[in-house]
Short mmCIF file of C-alpha atoms and ligand atoms in Angstrom, two decimals:
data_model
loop_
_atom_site.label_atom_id
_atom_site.label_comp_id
_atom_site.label_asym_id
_atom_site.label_seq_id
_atom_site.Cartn_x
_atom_site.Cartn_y
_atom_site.Cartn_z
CA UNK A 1 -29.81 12.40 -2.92
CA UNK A 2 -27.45 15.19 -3.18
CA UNK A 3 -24.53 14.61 -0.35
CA UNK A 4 -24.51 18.47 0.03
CA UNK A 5 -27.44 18.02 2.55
CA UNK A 6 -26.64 17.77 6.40
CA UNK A 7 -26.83 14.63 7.87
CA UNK A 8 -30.71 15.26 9.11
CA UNK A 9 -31.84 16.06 6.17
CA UNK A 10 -30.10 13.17 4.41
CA UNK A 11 -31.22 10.60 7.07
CA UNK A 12 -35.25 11.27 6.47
CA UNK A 13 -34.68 11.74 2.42
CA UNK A 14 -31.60 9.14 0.84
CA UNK A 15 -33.32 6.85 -1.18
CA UNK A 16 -36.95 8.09 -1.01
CA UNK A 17 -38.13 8.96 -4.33
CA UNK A 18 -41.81 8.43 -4.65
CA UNK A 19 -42.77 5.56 -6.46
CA UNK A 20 -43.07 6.09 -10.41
CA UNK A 21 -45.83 3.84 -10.82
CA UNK A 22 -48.20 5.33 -7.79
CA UNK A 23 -46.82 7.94 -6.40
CA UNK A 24 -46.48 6.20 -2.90
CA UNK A 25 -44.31 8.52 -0.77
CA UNK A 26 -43.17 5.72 1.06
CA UNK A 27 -41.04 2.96 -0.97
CA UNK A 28 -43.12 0.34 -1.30
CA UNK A 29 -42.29 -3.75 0.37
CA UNK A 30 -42.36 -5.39 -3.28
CA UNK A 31 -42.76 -8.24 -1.97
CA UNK A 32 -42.01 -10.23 -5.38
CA UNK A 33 -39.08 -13.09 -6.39
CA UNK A 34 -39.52 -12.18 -9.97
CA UNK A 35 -40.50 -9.97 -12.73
CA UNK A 36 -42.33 -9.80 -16.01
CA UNK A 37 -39.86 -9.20 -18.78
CA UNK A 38 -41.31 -7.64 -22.43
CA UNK A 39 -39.12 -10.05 -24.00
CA UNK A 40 -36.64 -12.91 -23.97
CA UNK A 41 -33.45 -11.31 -21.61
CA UNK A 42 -35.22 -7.56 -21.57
CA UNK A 43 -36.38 -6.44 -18.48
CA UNK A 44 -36.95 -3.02 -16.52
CA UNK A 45 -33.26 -3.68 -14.16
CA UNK A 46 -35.04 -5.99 -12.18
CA UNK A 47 -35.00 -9.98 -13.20
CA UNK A 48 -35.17 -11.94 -10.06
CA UNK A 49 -34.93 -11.02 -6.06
CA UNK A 50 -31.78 -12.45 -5.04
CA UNK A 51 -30.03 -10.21 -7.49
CA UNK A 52 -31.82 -6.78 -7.15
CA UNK A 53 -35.23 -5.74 -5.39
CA UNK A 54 -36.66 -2.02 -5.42
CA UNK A 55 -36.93 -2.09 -1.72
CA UNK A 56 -33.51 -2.92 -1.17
CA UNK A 57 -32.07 -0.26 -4.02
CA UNK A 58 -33.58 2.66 -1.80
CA UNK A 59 -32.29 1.15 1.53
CA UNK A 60 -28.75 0.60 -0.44
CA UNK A 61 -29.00 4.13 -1.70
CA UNK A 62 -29.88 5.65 1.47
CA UNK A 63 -27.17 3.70 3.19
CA UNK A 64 -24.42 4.64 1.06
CA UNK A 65 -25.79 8.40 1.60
CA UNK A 66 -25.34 8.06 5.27
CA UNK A 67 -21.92 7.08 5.18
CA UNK A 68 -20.81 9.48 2.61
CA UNK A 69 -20.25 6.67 -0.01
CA UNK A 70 -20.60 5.22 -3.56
CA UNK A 71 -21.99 2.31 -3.42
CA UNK A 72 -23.71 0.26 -0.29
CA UNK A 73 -24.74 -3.04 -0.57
CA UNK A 74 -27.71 -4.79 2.16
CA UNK A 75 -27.18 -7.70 3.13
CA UNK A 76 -29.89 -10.50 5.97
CA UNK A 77 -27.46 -9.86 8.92
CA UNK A 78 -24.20 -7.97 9.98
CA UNK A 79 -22.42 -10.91 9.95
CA UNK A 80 -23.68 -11.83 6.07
CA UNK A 81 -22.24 -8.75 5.79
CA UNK A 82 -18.59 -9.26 7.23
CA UNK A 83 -18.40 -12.65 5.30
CA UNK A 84 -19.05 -11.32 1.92
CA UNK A 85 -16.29 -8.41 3.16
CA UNK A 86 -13.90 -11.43 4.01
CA UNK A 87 -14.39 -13.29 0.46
CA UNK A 88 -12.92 -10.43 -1.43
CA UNK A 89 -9.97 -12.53 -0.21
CA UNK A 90 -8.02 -15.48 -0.76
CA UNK A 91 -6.25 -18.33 1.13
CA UNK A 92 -2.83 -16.93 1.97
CA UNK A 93 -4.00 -13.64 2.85
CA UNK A 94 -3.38 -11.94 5.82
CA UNK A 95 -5.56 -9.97 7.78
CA UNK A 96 -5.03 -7.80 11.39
CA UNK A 97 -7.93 -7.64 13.20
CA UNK A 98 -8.78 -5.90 16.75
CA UNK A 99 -8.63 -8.48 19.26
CA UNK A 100 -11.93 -7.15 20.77
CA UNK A 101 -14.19 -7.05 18.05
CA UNK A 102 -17.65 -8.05 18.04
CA UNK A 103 -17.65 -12.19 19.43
CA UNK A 104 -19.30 -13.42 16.31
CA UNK A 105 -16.97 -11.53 14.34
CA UNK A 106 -14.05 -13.63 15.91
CA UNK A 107 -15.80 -16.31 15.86
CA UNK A 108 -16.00 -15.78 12.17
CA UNK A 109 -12.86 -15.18 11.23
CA UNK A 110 -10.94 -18.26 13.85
CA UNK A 111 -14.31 -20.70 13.51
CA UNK A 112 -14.85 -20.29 9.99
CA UNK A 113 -12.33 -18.23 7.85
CA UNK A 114 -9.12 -19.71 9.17
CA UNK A 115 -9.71 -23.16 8.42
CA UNK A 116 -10.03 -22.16 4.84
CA UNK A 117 -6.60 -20.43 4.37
CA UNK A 118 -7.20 -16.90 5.80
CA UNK A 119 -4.55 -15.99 8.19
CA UNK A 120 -5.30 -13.65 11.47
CA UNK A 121 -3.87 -11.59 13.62
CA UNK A 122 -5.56 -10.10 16.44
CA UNK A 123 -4.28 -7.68 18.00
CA UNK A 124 -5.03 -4.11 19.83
CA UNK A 125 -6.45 -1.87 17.44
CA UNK A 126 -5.61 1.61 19.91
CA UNK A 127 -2.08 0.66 19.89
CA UNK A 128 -0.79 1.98 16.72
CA UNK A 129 2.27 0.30 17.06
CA UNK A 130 1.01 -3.32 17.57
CA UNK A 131 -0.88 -2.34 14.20
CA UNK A 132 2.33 -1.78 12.38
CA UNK A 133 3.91 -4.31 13.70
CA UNK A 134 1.65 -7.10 12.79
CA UNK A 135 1.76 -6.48 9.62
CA UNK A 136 3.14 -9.10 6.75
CA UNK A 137 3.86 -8.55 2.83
CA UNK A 138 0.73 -10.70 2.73
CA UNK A 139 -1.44 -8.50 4.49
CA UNK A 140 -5.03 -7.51 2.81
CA UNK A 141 -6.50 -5.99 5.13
CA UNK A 142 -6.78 -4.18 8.82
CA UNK A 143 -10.19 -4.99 10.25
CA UNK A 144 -11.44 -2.55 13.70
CA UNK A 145 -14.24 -2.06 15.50
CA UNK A 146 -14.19 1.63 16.78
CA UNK A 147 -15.75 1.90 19.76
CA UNK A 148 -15.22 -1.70 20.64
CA UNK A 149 -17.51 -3.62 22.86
CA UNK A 150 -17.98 -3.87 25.50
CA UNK A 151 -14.81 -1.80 26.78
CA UNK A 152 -15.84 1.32 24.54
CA UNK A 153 -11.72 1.39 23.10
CA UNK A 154 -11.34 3.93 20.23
CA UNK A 155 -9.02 3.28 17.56
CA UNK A 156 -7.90 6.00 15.42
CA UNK A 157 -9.06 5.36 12.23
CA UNK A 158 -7.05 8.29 9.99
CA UNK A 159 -3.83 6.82 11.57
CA UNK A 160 -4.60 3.45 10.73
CA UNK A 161 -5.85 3.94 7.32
CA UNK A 162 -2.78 5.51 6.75
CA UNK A 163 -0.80 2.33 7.80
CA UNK A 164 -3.10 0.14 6.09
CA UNK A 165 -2.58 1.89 2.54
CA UNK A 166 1.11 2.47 2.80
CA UNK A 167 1.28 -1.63 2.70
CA UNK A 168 -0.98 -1.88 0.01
CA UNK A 169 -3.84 -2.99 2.52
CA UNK A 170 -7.25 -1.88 3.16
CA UNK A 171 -9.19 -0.46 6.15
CA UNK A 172 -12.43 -1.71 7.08
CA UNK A 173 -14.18 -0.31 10.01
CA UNK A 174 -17.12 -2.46 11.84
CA UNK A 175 -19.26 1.35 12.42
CA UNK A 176 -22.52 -0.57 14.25
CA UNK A 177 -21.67 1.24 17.66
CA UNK A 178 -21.12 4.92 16.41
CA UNK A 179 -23.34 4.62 13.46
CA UNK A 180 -23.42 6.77 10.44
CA UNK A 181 -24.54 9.70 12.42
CA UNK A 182 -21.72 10.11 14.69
CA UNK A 183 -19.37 8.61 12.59
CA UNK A 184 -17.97 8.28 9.19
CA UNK A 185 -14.96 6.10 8.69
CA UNK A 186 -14.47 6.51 4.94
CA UNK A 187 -14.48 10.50 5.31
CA UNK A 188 -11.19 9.60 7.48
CA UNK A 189 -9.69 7.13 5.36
CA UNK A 190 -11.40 4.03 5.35
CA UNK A 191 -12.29 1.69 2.40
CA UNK A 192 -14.88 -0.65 3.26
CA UNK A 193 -17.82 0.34 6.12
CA UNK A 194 -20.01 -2.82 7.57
CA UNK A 195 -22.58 -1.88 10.07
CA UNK A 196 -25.10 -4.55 11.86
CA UNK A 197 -28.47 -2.64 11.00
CA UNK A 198 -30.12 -4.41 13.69
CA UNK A 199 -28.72 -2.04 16.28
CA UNK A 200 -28.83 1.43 15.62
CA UNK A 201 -29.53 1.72 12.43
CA UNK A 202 -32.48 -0.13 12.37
CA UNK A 203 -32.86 1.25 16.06
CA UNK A 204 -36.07 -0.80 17.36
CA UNK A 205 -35.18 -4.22 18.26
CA UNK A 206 -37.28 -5.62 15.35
CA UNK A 207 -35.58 -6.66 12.66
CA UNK A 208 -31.71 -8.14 11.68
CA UNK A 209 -29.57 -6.88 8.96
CA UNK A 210 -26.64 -5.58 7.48
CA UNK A 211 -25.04 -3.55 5.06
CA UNK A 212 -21.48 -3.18 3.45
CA UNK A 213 -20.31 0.84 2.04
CA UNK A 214 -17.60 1.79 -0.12
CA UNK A 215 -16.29 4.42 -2.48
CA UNK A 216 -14.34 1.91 -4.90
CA UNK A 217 -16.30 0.97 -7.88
CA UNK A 218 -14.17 -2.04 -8.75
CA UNK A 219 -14.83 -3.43 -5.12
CA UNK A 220 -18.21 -2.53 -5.43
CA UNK A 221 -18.23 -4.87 -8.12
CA UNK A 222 -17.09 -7.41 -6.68
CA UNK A 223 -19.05 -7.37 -3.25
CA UNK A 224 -22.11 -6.92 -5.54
CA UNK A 225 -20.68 -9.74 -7.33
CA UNK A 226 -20.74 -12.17 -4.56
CA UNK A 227 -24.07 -10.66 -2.77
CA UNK A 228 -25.32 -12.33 -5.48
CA UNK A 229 -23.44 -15.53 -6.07
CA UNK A 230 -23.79 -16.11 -2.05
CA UNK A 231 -26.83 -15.12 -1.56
CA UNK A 232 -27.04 -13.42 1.97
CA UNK A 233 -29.86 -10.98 1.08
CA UNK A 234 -32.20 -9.11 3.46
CA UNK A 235 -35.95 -10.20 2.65
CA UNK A 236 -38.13 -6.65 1.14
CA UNK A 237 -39.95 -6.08 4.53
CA UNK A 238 -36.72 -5.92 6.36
CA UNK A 239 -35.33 -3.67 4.03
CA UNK A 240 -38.40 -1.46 4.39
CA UNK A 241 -38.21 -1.90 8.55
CA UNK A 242 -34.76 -0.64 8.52
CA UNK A 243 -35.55 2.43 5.78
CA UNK A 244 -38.07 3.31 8.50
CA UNK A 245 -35.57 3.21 11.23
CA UNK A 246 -33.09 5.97 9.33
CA UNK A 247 -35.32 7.82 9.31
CA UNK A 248 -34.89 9.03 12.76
CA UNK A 249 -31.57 7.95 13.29
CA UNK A 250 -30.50 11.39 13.80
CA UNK A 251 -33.00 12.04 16.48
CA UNK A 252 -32.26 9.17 18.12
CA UNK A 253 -28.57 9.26 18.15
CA UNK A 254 -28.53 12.91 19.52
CA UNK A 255 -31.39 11.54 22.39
CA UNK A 256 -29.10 8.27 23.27
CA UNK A 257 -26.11 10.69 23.42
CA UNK A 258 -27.86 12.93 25.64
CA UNK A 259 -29.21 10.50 27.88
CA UNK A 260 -26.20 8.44 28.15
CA UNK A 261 -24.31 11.49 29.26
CA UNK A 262 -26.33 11.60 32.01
CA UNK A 263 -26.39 8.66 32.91
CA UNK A 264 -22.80 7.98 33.06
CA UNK A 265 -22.40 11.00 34.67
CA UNK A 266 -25.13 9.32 37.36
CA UNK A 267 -22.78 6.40 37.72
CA UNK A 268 -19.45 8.16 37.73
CA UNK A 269 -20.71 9.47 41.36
CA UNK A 270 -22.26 6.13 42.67
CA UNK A 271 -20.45 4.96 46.07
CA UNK A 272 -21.30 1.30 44.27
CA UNK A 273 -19.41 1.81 41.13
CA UNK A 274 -15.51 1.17 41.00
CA UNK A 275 -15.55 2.67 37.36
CA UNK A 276 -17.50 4.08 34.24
CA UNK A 277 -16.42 3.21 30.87
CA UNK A 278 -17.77 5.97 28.48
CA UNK A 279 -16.03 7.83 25.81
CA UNK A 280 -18.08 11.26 26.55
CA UNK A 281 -16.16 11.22 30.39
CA UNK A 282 -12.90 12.72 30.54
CA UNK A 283 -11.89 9.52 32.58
CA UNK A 284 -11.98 7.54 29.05
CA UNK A 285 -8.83 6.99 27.94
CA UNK A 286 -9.38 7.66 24.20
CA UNK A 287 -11.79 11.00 25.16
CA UNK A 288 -9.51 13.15 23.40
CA UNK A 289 -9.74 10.85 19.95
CA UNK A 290 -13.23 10.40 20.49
CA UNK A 291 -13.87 13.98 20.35
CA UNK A 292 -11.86 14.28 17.07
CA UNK A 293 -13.55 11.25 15.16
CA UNK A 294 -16.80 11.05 16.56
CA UNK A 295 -19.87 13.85 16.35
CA UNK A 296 -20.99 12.34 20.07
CA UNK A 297 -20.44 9.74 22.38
CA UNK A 298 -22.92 7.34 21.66
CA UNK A 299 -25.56 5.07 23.73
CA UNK A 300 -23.61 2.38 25.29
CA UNK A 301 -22.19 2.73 28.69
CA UNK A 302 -19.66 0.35 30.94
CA UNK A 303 -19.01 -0.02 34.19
CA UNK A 304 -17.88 -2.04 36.94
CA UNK A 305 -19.13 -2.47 40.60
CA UNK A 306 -17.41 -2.35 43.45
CA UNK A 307 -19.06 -5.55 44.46
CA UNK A 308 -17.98 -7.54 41.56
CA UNK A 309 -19.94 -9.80 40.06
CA UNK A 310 -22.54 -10.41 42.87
CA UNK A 311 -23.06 -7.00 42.79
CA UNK A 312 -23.53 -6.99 39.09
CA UNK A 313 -25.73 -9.69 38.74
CA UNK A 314 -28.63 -7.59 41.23
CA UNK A 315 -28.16 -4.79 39.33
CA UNK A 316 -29.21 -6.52 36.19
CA UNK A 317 -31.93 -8.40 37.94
CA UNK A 318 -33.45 -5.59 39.60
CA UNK A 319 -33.58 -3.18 37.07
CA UNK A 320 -37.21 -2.42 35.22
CA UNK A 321 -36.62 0.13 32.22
CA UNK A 322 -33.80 -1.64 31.55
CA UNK A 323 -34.55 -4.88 30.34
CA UNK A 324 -32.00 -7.81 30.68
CA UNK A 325 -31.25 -8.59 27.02
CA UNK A 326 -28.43 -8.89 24.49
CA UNK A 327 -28.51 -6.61 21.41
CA UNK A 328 -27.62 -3.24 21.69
CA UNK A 329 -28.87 0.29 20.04
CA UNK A 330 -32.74 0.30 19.52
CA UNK A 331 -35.04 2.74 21.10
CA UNK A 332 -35.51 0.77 24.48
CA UNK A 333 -32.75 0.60 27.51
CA UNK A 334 -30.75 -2.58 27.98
CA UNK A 335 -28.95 -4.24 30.47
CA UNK A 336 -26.83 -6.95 30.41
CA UNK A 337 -23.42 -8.75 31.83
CA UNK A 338 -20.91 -9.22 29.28
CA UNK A 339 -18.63 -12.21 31.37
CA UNK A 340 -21.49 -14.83 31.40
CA UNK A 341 -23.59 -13.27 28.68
CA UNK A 342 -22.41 -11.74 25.21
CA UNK A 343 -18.47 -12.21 26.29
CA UNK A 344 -19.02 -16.51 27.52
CA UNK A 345 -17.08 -17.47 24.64
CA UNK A 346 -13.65 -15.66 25.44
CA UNK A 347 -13.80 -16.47 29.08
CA UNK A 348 -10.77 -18.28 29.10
CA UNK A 349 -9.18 -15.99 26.90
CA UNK A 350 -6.62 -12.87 27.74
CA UNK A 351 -9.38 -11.02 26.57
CA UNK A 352 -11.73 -12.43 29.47
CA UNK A 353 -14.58 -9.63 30.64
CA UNK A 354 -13.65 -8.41 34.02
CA UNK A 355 -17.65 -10.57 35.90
CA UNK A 356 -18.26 -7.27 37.55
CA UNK A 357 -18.76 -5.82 34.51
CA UNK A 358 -22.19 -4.43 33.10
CA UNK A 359 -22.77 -3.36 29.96
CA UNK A 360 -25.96 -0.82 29.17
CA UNK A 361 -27.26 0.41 26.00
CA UNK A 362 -28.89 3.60 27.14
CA UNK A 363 -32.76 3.78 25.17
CA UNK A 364 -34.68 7.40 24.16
CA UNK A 365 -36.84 7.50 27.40
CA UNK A 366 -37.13 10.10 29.63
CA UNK A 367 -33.32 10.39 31.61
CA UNK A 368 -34.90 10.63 34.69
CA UNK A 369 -36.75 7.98 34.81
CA UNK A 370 -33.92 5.84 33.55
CA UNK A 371 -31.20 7.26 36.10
CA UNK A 372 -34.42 6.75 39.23
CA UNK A 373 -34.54 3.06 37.77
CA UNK A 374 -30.03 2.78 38.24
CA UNK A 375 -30.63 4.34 41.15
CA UNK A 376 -33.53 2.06 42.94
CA UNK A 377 -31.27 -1.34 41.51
CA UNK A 378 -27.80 -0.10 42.71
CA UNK A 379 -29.80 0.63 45.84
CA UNK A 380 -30.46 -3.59 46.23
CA UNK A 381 -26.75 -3.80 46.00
C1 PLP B 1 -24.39 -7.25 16.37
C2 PLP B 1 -23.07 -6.94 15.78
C3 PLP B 1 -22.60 -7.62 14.64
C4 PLP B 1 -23.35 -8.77 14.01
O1 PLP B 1 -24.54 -8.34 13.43
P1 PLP B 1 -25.84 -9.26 13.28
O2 PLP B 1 -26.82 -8.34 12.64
O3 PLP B 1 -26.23 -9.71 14.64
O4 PLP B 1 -25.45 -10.42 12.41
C5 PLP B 1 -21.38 -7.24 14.11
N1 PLP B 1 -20.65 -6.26 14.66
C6 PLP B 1 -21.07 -5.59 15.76
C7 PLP B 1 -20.21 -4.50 16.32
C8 PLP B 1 -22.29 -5.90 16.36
O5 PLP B 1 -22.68 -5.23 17.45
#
């Protein structure tokens, strides 16, 4: 797929070249471990599933189209996708990290990682400074999430990259809540792109994955390396269930971005609500940077009521369109509380979720109905 295209073009072509054998327009689940070879060690690029699978080429192509990169590698989950990332390293190595990524991320990296020789340092990711100062001659890599969740931070990922490189480190950038079509951290400097394709990019709730971009051949290698030799591969339907969803990623980016504007909007004026978190409101306090490095705002909206958490737990309870889930980024609207919910595990942390907090990821239906549905819950409050 030529990379001249605009992003809506690429999204519904990348990776969609109909199928030598039949013709079939739409890449086909080959739902196969192995393959006949014509002779001992000679086969058609394909010798056994874990390695390589046709579905998975054209959802690796068409991801690495989306992001503007090389190479793209799937992997069964975001997080498969972060660990592979993370064993490009080696005990001793250093790593900065946001301290608000993604919980399983942490998790990840303080749970798992750390006990094996990884050092971490977590610290905040919009503070350029902090960045630059946590940074040791063992340093690999600077790891963000940009915007963070649940409290929507932007980091400014040209500035960073630029710190990263000058000390021989690398960026990578957790894209899930921008996605590909608002976003594209390697255009400003980043080296490795993860994304959870279970939220937007898969965008309907109905299937988990991940996927790993970047430009450098000789870490492409090596990521495709360990895919591989670890093993974390997405099964052929998924790979075909997330195709399907990038398809209309574009449409449904613009849609959440409209609706959310709305809806935040909707909440900014509510006599309930202390405060809206929302990069598209001139309130945000990275709106300026969020203009620069992102092509919209996104779905996801925060805010916090004015009657704390009692107030937020009704709202969550009575709302109907929005359905009281975790996840994030598919087609339907979702409500949830970060404190006791997603965010239970850093309770007792400095980087505890104020309990009044709820979190929404703003779905494609009609903005009316959704901002009638806000309105009827905040009413109960
Ligand atoms: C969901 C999520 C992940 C983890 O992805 P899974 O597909 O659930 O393994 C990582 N990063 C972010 C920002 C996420 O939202």
């Amino acid at each position: 797929m030529n990379s001249h295209y605009e992003f809506e073009t690429i999204a519904v072509h990348a990776g969609m070249e109909p199928d030598p054998t039949t013709g079939a327009v739409m890449v086909p689940i080959y739902q196969t471990s192995t393959y006949a070879q014509p002779d001992v060690a000679q086969h058609k690029g394909y010798d056994y599933s874990r390695t390589d699978n046709p579905t998975r080429t054209a959802l690796q192509t068409a991801l690495a189209t989306l992001e503007g990169g090389q190479h793209a590698l799937a992997f069964a989950s975001g997080m498969a996708a972060i660990d592979t990332v993370m064993r490009l390293l080696r005990p001793g190595d250093h790593v900065v990290s946001g301290n608000d990524v993604y919980g399983g991320t942490f998790r990840l990296f303080d749970k798992v990682l750390q006990p094996y020789g990884l050092a971490f340092s977590f610290v905040d990711t919009t503070d350029i400074t902090a960045v630059t100062n946590a940074i040791r001659p063992e340093t690999k890599l600077i790891w963000l999430e940009t915007p963070t969740n649940p409290m929507l931070r932007i980091s400014d990922i040209e500035a960073i990259a630029a710190i990263a490189h000058q000390h021989g480190a690398w960026l990578g950038v957790d894209n899930t809540f921008a996605s590909p079509a608002l976003q594209r951290p390697l255009a400003l400097g980043a080296d490795i792109v993860v994304h959870s394709t279970t939220k937007y990019i898969g965008g309907h709730s109905d299937v988990v994955g991940g996927a790993v971009v970047v430009n450098d051949t000789a870490v492409y290698s090596q990521l495709k390396f360990l895919q591989n030799a670890v093993g974390a591969v997405p099964a052929p339907l998924d790979c075909f269930l997330v195709l399907r969803g990038i398809k209309t990623l574009s449409l449904r980016m613009a849609t959440h971005c409209r609706n959310a504007n709305r809806v935040a909007q909707f909440l900014a004026d509510h006599p309930a609500v202390a405060e809206v978190i929302f990069p598209g409101l001139e309130s945000h306090r990275q709106h300026v940077l969020a203009q620069k490095q992102m092509r919209g705002p996104g779905g996801m909206i925060s805010f916090i009521m004015r009657g704390g958490e009692a107030a937020a737990r009704v709202v969550a309870r009575q709302t109907k369109l929005f359905t009281l889930a975790e996840s994030l980024g598919g087609i339907e609207s979702l409500i949830e509380l970060p404190a006791p919910m997603t965010h239970a595990s850093v309770a007792d942390s400095p980087l505890a979720i104020d309990p009044g907090l709820v979190r929404i990821s703003v779905g494609i239906e009609n903005v009316n109905d959704l901002i009638a549905d806000l309105q009827q819950a905040l009413h109960e409050v």
